[in-house]
C-alpha cells in the first residue's frame, strides 16, 4: 500500500468519525439545544425580517450580521427557532471540519496524523462551550466558522503572491466581527501575523 492510498484511507476514517459527530450535533441542535437569552436574538431576527432597523427602531447591542442572516432564512423557511439552530449547527460543524483537516494536513508525524486530527476535531466540537452554544440562534456558530476559515486562508495567503487570499481572509474575519464584536480582536492578530510571516508577493499589498 503506497503512501497516497494510506493517506486517502486515513482521511476516510476521519470523515467517518466527523460525520458521526455532525449527525449527533445536528440532532441535538434541533431537539435539545436551548438557552434563555437566545430568545432576544430570535425576536431581533423577526423584527429585522419585518423591516425594523436595529439601533433605530429597537435596541440591539450587538453587530447585526448574524441576526440579518437568521432573518433572511426565517423568511424563506419559516418563523421557527429550528431554522437558525440548523444553520448555526452547520457553521459549527464546518469549523470542526476545518480544524481537523488543518491538523491532518499539517501534523508532521504521518503515523499519528489521523489520531491527532480526530483528537483536534473532537476536542473542538465536544468542548462544553462549543457544544452548548454553537447550535443556538446567537452568533457563536457563525463566528467560530468565520474565524476558522480566516485562519486557514491566512496560513495559505503568506505563501501566495497575489492579494486575493489575503482579501478573502479579511472578508471572513469581517464576517465574524460583523456578527459579534467579541471576535473582532482576531482580525488585527491575523493581519500582523500575515505581515510578519509573508513569504511571497508584496506584504503591504496584501
mmCIF file of N, CA and C in Angstrom, residues 26-128:
data_model
loop_
_atom_site.group_PDB
_atom_site.id
_atom_site.type_symbol
_atom_site.label_atom_id
_atom_site.label_comp_id
_atom_site.label_asym_id
_atom_site.label_seq_id
_atom_site.Cartn_x
_atom_site.Cartn_y
_atom_site.Cartn_z
ATOM 1 N N UNK A 26 -26.300 17.783 14.918
ATOM 2 C CA UNK A 26 -27.485 18.309 14.238
ATOM 3 C C UNK A 26 -28.760 17.880 14.951
ATOM 4 N N UNK A 27 -28.807 16.634 15.380
ATOM 5 C CA UNK A 27 -29.993 16.163 16.131
ATOM 6 C C UNK A 27 -30.143 16.957 17.424
ATOM 7 N N UNK A 28 -29.041 17.146 18.115
ATOM 8 C CA UNK A 28 -29.078 17.937 19.355
ATOM 9 C C UNK A 28 -29.560 19.359 19.086
ATOM 10 N N UNK A 29 -29.080 19.954 18.002
ATOM 11 C CA UNK A 29 -29.435 21.348 17.705
ATOM 12 C C UNK A 29 -30.921 21.520 17.434
ATOM 13 N N UNK A 30 -31.565 20.478 16.914
ATOM 14 C CA UNK A 30 -32.973 20.575 16.541
ATOM 15 C C UNK A 30 -33.914 20.023 17.606
ATOM 16 N N UNK A 31 -33.347 19.540 18.713
ATOM 17 C CA UNK A 31 -34.205 18.942 19.738
ATOM 18 C C UNK A 31 -33.982 19.530 21.129
ATOM 19 N N UNK A 32 -32.753 19.551 21.610
ATOM 20 C CA UNK A 32 -32.479 19.891 22.999
ATOM 21 C C UNK A 32 -31.738 21.206 23.195
ATOM 22 N N UNK A 33 -31.095 21.731 22.170
ATOM 23 C CA UNK A 33 -30.282 22.940 22.325
ATOM 24 C C UNK A 33 -31.172 24.124 22.719
ATOM 25 N N UNK A 34 -30.777 24.803 23.785
ATOM 26 C CA UNK A 34 -31.596 25.924 24.271
ATOM 27 C C UNK A 34 -30.806 26.737 25.282
ATOM 28 N N UNK A 35 -30.981 28.036 25.232
ATOM 29 C CA UNK A 35 -30.552 28.916 26.314
ATOM 30 C C UNK A 35 -31.519 30.091 26.349
ATOM 31 N N UNK A 36 -31.744 30.642 27.548
ATOM 32 C CA UNK A 36 -32.808 31.634 27.701
ATOM 33 C C UNK A 36 -32.576 32.883 26.868
ATOM 34 N N UNK A 37 -31.327 33.370 26.801
ATOM 35 C CA UNK A 37 -31.131 34.673 26.152
ATOM 36 C C UNK A 37 -31.114 34.613 24.637
ATOM 37 N N UNK A 38 -31.224 33.429 24.039
ATOM 38 C CA UNK A 38 -31.298 33.394 22.579
ATOM 39 C C UNK A 38 -32.654 33.894 22.078
ATOM 40 N N UNK A 39 -33.650 33.924 22.957
ATOM 41 C CA UNK A 39 -34.966 34.415 22.537
ATOM 42 C C UNK A 39 -34.884 35.853 22.054
ATOM 43 N N UNK A 40 -33.988 36.634 22.662
ATOM 44 C CA UNK A 40 -33.831 38.021 22.220
ATOM 45 C C UNK A 40 -33.292 38.074 20.801
ATOM 46 N N UNK A 41 -32.387 37.181 20.459
ATOM 47 C CA UNK A 41 -31.818 37.149 19.105
ATOM 48 C C UNK A 41 -32.868 36.683 18.090
ATOM 49 N N UNK A 42 -33.710 35.758 18.492
ATOM 50 C CA UNK A 42 -34.795 35.334 17.607
ATOM 51 C C UNK A 42 -35.786 36.472 17.375
ATOM 52 N N UNK A 43 -36.107 37.207 18.432
ATOM 53 C CA UNK A 43 -37.000 38.359 18.290
ATOM 54 C C UNK A 43 -36.376 39.416 17.400
ATOM 55 N N UNK A 44 -35.072 39.673 17.578
ATOM 56 C CA UNK A 44 -34.390 40.655 16.735
ATOM 57 C C UNK A 44 -34.447 40.248 15.269
ATOM 58 N N UNK A 45 -34.241 38.955 14.989
ATOM 59 C CA UNK A 45 -34.313 38.475 13.611
ATOM 60 C C UNK A 45 -35.722 38.652 13.042
ATOM 61 N N UNK A 46 -36.742 38.384 13.851
ATOM 62 C CA UNK A 46 -38.116 38.575 13.386
ATOM 63 C C UNK A 46 -38.395 40.040 13.097
ATOM 64 N N UNK A 47 -37.926 40.942 13.964
ATOM 65 C CA UNK A 47 -38.137 42.366 13.736
ATOM 66 C C UNK A 47 -37.419 42.837 12.476
ATOM 67 N N UNK A 48 -36.187 42.368 12.269
ATOM 68 C CA UNK A 48 -35.457 42.741 11.055
ATOM 69 C C UNK A 48 -36.151 42.187 9.817
ATOM 70 N N UNK A 49 -36.674 40.980 9.931
ATOM 71 C CA UNK A 49 -37.392 40.393 8.806
ATOM 72 C C UNK A 49 -38.654 41.143 8.444
ATOM 73 N N UNK A 50 -39.222 41.838 9.405
ATOM 74 C CA UNK A 50 -40.433 42.622 9.138
ATOM 75 C C UNK A 50 -40.120 44.065 8.756
ATOM 76 N N UNK A 51 -38.831 44.367 8.590
ATOM 77 C CA UNK A 51 -38.442 45.700 8.128
ATOM 78 C C UNK A 51 -37.951 46.644 9.197
ATOM 79 N N UNK A 52 -37.940 46.239 10.440
ATOM 80 C CA UNK A 52 -37.428 47.106 11.506
ATOM 81 C C UNK A 52 -35.907 47.187 11.437
ATOM 82 N N UNK A 53 -35.360 48.328 11.837
ATOM 83 C CA UNK A 53 -33.915 48.556 11.758
ATOM 84 C C UNK A 53 -33.295 48.526 13.152
ATOM 85 N N UNK A 54 -32.244 47.723 13.315
ATOM 86 C CA UNK A 54 -31.591 47.694 14.635
ATOM 87 C C UNK A 54 -30.960 49.040 14.946
ATOM 88 N N UNK A 55 -30.876 49.364 16.215
ATOM 89 C CA UNK A 55 -30.314 50.611 16.738
ATOM 90 C C UNK A 55 -31.237 51.815 16.539
ATOM 91 N N UNK A 56 -32.111 51.755 15.548
ATOM 92 C CA UNK A 56 -33.011 52.881 15.265
ATOM 93 C C UNK A 56 -34.429 52.566 15.748
ATOM 94 N N UNK A 57 -34.939 51.401 15.331
ATOM 95 C CA UNK A 57 -36.302 51.024 15.705
ATOM 96 C C UNK A 57 -36.366 50.187 16.978
ATOM 97 N N UNK A 58 -35.279 49.536 17.338
ATOM 98 C CA UNK A 58 -35.254 48.758 18.580
ATOM 99 C C UNK A 58 -33.803 48.599 19.025
ATOM 100 N N UNK A 59 -33.628 48.325 20.286
ATOM 101 C CA UNK A 59 -32.291 48.193 20.858
ATOM 102 C C UNK A 59 -31.711 46.817 20.520
ATOM 103 N N UNK A 60 -30.524 46.825 19.959
ATOM 104 C CA UNK A 60 -29.821 45.572 19.673
ATOM 105 C C UNK A 60 -28.336 45.813 19.916
ATOM 106 N N UNK A 61 -27.832 45.499 21.104
ATOM 107 C CA UNK A 61 -26.476 45.883 21.491
ATOM 108 C C UNK A 61 -25.400 44.938 20.968
ATOM 109 N N UNK A 62 -25.522 44.543 19.703
ATOM 110 C CA UNK A 62 -24.507 43.715 19.061
ATOM 111 C C UNK A 62 -24.409 44.100 17.599
ATOM 112 N N UNK A 63 -23.334 43.647 16.945
ATOM 113 C CA UNK A 63 -23.273 43.830 15.496
ATOM 114 C C UNK A 63 -24.327 42.923 14.849
ATOM 115 N N UNK A 64 -24.917 43.340 13.710
ATOM 116 C CA UNK A 64 -26.185 42.741 13.293
ATOM 117 C C UNK A 64 -26.118 41.633 12.248
ATOM 118 N N UNK A 65 -24.936 41.256 11.762
ATOM 119 C CA UNK A 65 -24.892 40.360 10.603
ATOM 120 C C UNK A 65 -25.581 39.029 10.863
ATOM 121 N N UNK A 66 -25.308 38.415 12.014
ATOM 122 C CA UNK A 66 -25.931 37.123 12.299
ATOM 123 C C UNK A 66 -27.445 37.238 12.385
ATOM 124 N N UNK A 67 -27.923 38.315 12.982
ATOM 125 C CA UNK A 67 -29.375 38.497 13.087
ATOM 126 C C UNK A 67 -30.010 38.684 11.710
ATOM 127 N N UNK A 68 -29.345 39.436 10.823
ATOM 128 C CA UNK A 68 -29.855 39.571 9.452
ATOM 129 C C UNK A 68 -29.829 38.231 8.725
ATOM 130 N N UNK A 69 -28.768 37.456 8.944
ATOM 131 C CA UNK A 69 -28.686 36.118 8.342
ATOM 132 C C UNK A 69 -29.868 35.256 8.792
ATOM 133 N N UNK A 70 -30.130 35.250 10.093
ATOM 134 C CA UNK A 70 -31.253 34.473 10.608
ATOM 135 C C UNK A 70 -32.576 34.986 10.062
ATOM 136 N N UNK A 71 -32.714 36.311 9.980
ATOM 137 C CA UNK A 71 -33.956 36.896 9.471
ATOM 138 C C UNK A 71 -34.215 36.465 8.032
ATOM 139 N N UNK A 72 -33.165 36.471 7.217
ATOM 140 C CA UNK A 72 -33.323 36.103 5.808
ATOM 141 C C UNK A 72 -33.787 34.654 5.666
ATOM 142 N N UNK A 73 -33.164 33.748 6.406
ATOM 143 C CA UNK A 73 -33.533 32.339 6.280
ATOM 144 C C UNK A 73 -34.879 32.040 6.925
ATOM 145 N N UNK A 74 -35.242 32.764 7.966
ATOM 146 C CA UNK A 74 -36.554 32.550 8.567
ATOM 147 C C UNK A 74 -37.676 33.039 7.655
ATOM 148 N N UNK A 75 -37.391 34.039 6.842
ATOM 149 C CA UNK A 75 -38.391 34.475 5.866
ATOM 150 C C UNK A 75 -38.577 33.427 4.774
ATOM 151 N N UNK A 76 -37.516 32.712 4.451
ATOM 152 C CA UNK A 76 -37.585 31.703 3.393
ATOM 153 C C UNK A 76 -38.157 30.385 3.913
ATOM 154 N N UNK A 77 -37.689 29.947 5.085
ATOM 155 C CA UNK A 77 -38.003 28.610 5.574
ATOM 156 C C UNK A 77 -39.039 28.587 6.702
ATOM 157 N N UNK A 78 -39.449 29.762 7.180
ATOM 158 C CA UNK A 78 -40.485 29.799 8.200
ATOM 159 C C UNK A 78 -40.004 30.381 9.510
ATOM 160 N N UNK A 79 -40.924 30.971 10.254
ATOM 161 C CA UNK A 79 -40.611 31.617 11.535
ATOM 162 C C UNK A 79 -40.551 30.561 12.635
ATOM 163 N N UNK A 80 -39.426 29.882 12.684
ATOM 164 C CA UNK A 80 -39.264 28.780 13.620
ATOM 165 C C UNK A 80 -37.841 28.782 14.149
ATOM 166 N N UNK A 81 -37.674 28.509 15.424
ATOM 167 C CA UNK A 81 -36.344 28.523 16.023
ATOM 168 C C UNK A 81 -35.424 27.465 15.434
ATOM 169 N N UNK A 82 -35.999 26.428 14.848
ATOM 170 C CA UNK A 82 -35.176 25.360 14.289
ATOM 171 C C UNK A 82 -34.388 25.817 13.063
ATOM 172 N N UNK A 83 -34.850 26.852 12.396
ATOM 173 C CA UNK A 83 -34.133 27.345 11.205
ATOM 174 C C UNK A 83 -32.764 27.921 11.584
ATOM 175 N N UNK A 84 -32.687 28.930 12.464
ATOM 176 C CA UNK A 84 -31.357 29.411 12.847
ATOM 177 C C UNK A 84 -30.526 28.373 13.585
ATOM 178 N N UNK A 85 -31.176 27.479 14.335
ATOM 179 C CA UNK A 85 -30.433 26.415 15.005
ATOM 180 C C UNK A 85 -29.723 25.519 13.988
ATOM 181 N N UNK A 86 -30.420 25.185 12.919
ATOM 182 C CA UNK A 86 -29.833 24.321 11.907
ATOM 183 C C UNK A 86 -28.626 24.952 11.237
ATOM 184 N N UNK A 87 -28.744 26.219 10.870
ATOM 185 C CA UNK A 87 -27.615 26.885 10.218
ATOM 186 C C UNK A 87 -26.454 27.111 11.181
ATOM 187 N N UNK A 88 -26.761 27.449 12.428
ATOM 188 C CA UNK A 88 -25.696 27.613 13.416
ATOM 189 C C UNK A 88 -24.959 26.301 13.639
ATOM 190 N N UNK A 89 -25.696 25.193 13.665
ATOM 191 C CA UNK A 89 -25.067 23.887 13.822
ATOM 192 C C UNK A 89 -24.172 23.573 12.629
ATOM 193 N N UNK A 90 -24.626 23.889 11.432
ATOM 194 C CA UNK A 90 -23.801 23.652 10.239
ATOM 195 C C UNK A 90 -22.529 24.490 10.265
ATOM 196 N N UNK A 91 -22.632 25.734 10.711
ATOM 197 C CA UNK A 91 -21.431 26.567 10.847
ATOM 198 C C UNK A 91 -20.451 25.947 11.850
ATOM 199 N N UNK A 92 -20.982 25.485 12.965
ATOM 200 C CA UNK A 92 -20.121 24.892 13.986
ATOM 201 C C UNK A 92 -19.461 23.623 13.470
ATOM 202 N N UNK A 93 -20.218 22.792 12.789
ATOM 203 C CA UNK A 93 -19.653 21.580 12.189
ATOM 204 C C UNK A 93 -18.573 21.941 11.178
ATOM 205 N N UNK A 94 -18.817 22.984 10.386
ATOM 206 C CA UNK A 94 -17.810 23.438 9.427
ATOM 207 C C UNK A 94 -16.517 23.842 10.110
ATOM 208 N N UNK A 95 -16.625 24.525 11.253
ATOM 209 C CA UNK A 95 -15.424 24.921 11.999
ATOM 210 C C UNK A 95 -14.674 23.706 12.519
ATOM 211 N N UNK A 96 -15.404 22.701 12.985
ATOM 212 C CA UNK A 96 -14.772 21.465 13.459
ATOM 213 C C UNK A 96 -14.048 20.771 12.307
ATOM 214 N N UNK A 97 -14.682 20.713 11.137
ATOM 215 C CA UNK A 97 -14.056 20.093 9.972
ATOM 216 C C UNK A 97 -12.794 20.845 9.551
ATOM 217 N N UNK A 98 -12.837 22.165 9.548
ATOM 218 C CA UNK A 98 -11.661 22.958 9.185
ATOM 219 C C UNK A 98 -10.516 22.723 10.162
ATOM 220 N N UNK A 99 -10.848 22.596 11.433
ATOM 221 C CA UNK A 99 -9.827 22.352 12.448
ATOM 222 C C UNK A 99 -9.176 20.992 12.267
ATOM 223 N N UNK A 100 -10.003 19.949 12.126
ATOM 224 C CA UNK A 100 -9.472 18.595 11.970
ATOM 225 C C UNK A 100 -8.680 18.457 10.671
ATOM 226 N N UNK A 101 -9.181 19.047 9.601
ATOM 227 C CA UNK A 101 -8.484 18.976 8.321
ATOM 228 C C UNK A 101 -7.124 19.677 8.380
ATOM 229 N N UNK A 102 -7.059 20.796 9.081
ATOM 230 C CA UNK A 102 -5.792 21.513 9.221
ATOM 231 C C UNK A 102 -4.751 20.644 9.918
ATOM 232 N N UNK A 103 -5.153 20.003 11.000
ATOM 233 C CA UNK A 103 -4.218 19.140 11.733
ATOM 234 C C UNK A 103 -3.821 17.946 10.879
ATOM 235 N N UNK A 104 -4.768 17.367 10.155
ATOM 236 C CA UNK A 104 -4.457 16.217 9.306
ATOM 237 C C UNK A 104 -3.426 16.579 8.241
ATOM 238 N N UNK A 105 -3.561 17.746 7.661
ATOM 239 C CA UNK A 105 -2.639 18.150 6.594
ATOM 240 C C UNK A 105 -1.288 18.617 7.123
ATOM 241 N N UNK A 106 -1.240 19.116 8.347
ATOM 242 C CA UNK A 106 -0.025 19.753 8.846
ATOM 243 C C UNK A 106 0.747 18.936 9.876
ATOM 244 N N UNK A 107 0.121 17.935 10.472
ATOM 245 C CA UNK A 107 0.812 17.209 11.529
ATOM 246 C C UNK A 107 2.042 16.502 10.955
ATOM 247 N N UNK A 108 3.206 16.693 11.549
ATOM 248 C CA UNK A 108 4.440 16.238 10.915
ATOM 249 C C UNK A 108 4.685 14.734 10.961
ATOM 250 N N UNK A 109 4.074 14.011 11.898
ATOM 251 C CA UNK A 109 4.316 12.575 12.038
ATOM 252 C C UNK A 109 3.169 11.823 11.368
ATOM 253 N N UNK A 110 3.459 11.167 10.247
ATOM 254 C CA UNK A 110 2.407 10.553 9.446
ATOM 255 C C UNK A 110 1.616 9.502 10.210
ATOM 256 N N UNK A 111 2.278 8.713 11.035
ATOM 257 C CA UNK A 111 1.594 7.638 11.738
ATOM 258 C C UNK A 111 0.626 8.149 12.810
ATOM 259 N N UNK A 112 0.816 9.383 13.246
ATOM 260 C CA UNK A 112 -0.052 9.984 14.266
ATOM 261 C C UNK A 112 -1.054 10.974 13.666
ATOM 262 N N UNK A 113 -1.015 11.130 12.367
ATOM 263 C CA UNK A 113 -1.808 12.181 11.731
ATOM 264 C C UNK A 113 -3.303 11.981 11.938
ATOM 265 N N UNK A 114 -3.787 10.777 11.717
ATOM 266 C CA UNK A 114 -5.218 10.519 11.861
ATOM 267 C C UNK A 114 -5.665 10.731 13.299
ATOM 268 N N UNK A 115 -4.931 10.158 14.238
ATOM 269 C CA UNK A 115 -5.299 10.315 15.642
ATOM 270 C C UNK A 115 -5.283 11.753 16.096
ATOM 271 N N UNK A 116 -4.275 12.506 15.641
ATOM 272 C CA UNK A 116 -4.186 13.917 16.019
ATOM 273 C C UNK A 116 -5.346 14.713 15.438
ATOM 274 N N UNK A 117 -5.724 14.417 14.185
ATOM 275 C CA UNK A 117 -6.827 15.142 13.549
ATOM 276 C C UNK A 117 -8.156 14.843 14.238
ATOM 277 N N UNK A 118 -8.388 13.568 14.562
ATOM 278 C CA UNK A 118 -9.622 13.211 15.277
ATOM 279 C C UNK A 118 -9.659 13.876 16.644
ATOM 280 N N UNK A 119 -8.519 13.850 17.337
ATOM 281 C CA UNK A 119 -8.464 14.474 18.665
ATOM 282 C C UNK A 119 -8.734 15.973 18.582
ATOM 283 N N UNK A 120 -8.143 16.641 17.590
ATOM 284 C CA UNK A 120 -8.349 18.083 17.445
ATOM 285 C C UNK A 120 -9.803 18.400 17.104
ATOM 286 N N UNK A 121 -10.389 17.618 16.191
ATOM 287 C CA UNK A 121 -11.775 17.855 15.813
ATOM 288 C C UNK A 121 -12.737 17.646 16.962
ATOM 289 N N UNK A 122 -12.569 16.538 17.687
ATOM 290 C CA UNK A 122 -13.481 16.252 18.793
ATOM 291 C C UNK A 122 -13.226 17.162 19.986
ATOM 292 N N UNK A 123 -11.960 17.529 20.207
ATOM 293 C CA UNK A 123 -11.681 18.468 21.300
ATOM 294 C C UNK A 123 -12.359 19.807 21.047
ATOM 295 N N UNK A 124 -12.463 20.188 19.772
ATOM 296 C CA UNK A 124 -13.173 21.419 19.417
ATOM 297 C C UNK A 124 -14.677 21.225 19.498
ATOM 298 N N UNK A 125 -15.177 20.207 18.816
ATOM 299 C CA UNK A 125 -16.618 20.013 18.712
ATOM 300 C C UNK A 125 -17.301 19.589 19.988
ATOM 301 N N UNK A 126 -16.570 18.881 20.867
ATOM 302 C CA UNK A 126 -17.161 18.422 22.121
ATOM 303 C C UNK A 126 -16.818 19.322 23.296
ATOM 304 N N UNK A 127 -16.093 20.407 23.025
ATOM 305 C CA UNK A 127 -15.864 21.392 24.073
ATOM 306 C C UNK A 127 -17.217 21.852 24.625
ATOM 307 N N UNK A 128 -17.320 21.943 25.927
ATOM 308 C CA UNK A 128 -18.617 22.230 26.555
ATOM 309 C C UNK A 128 -19.243 23.514 26.028
#
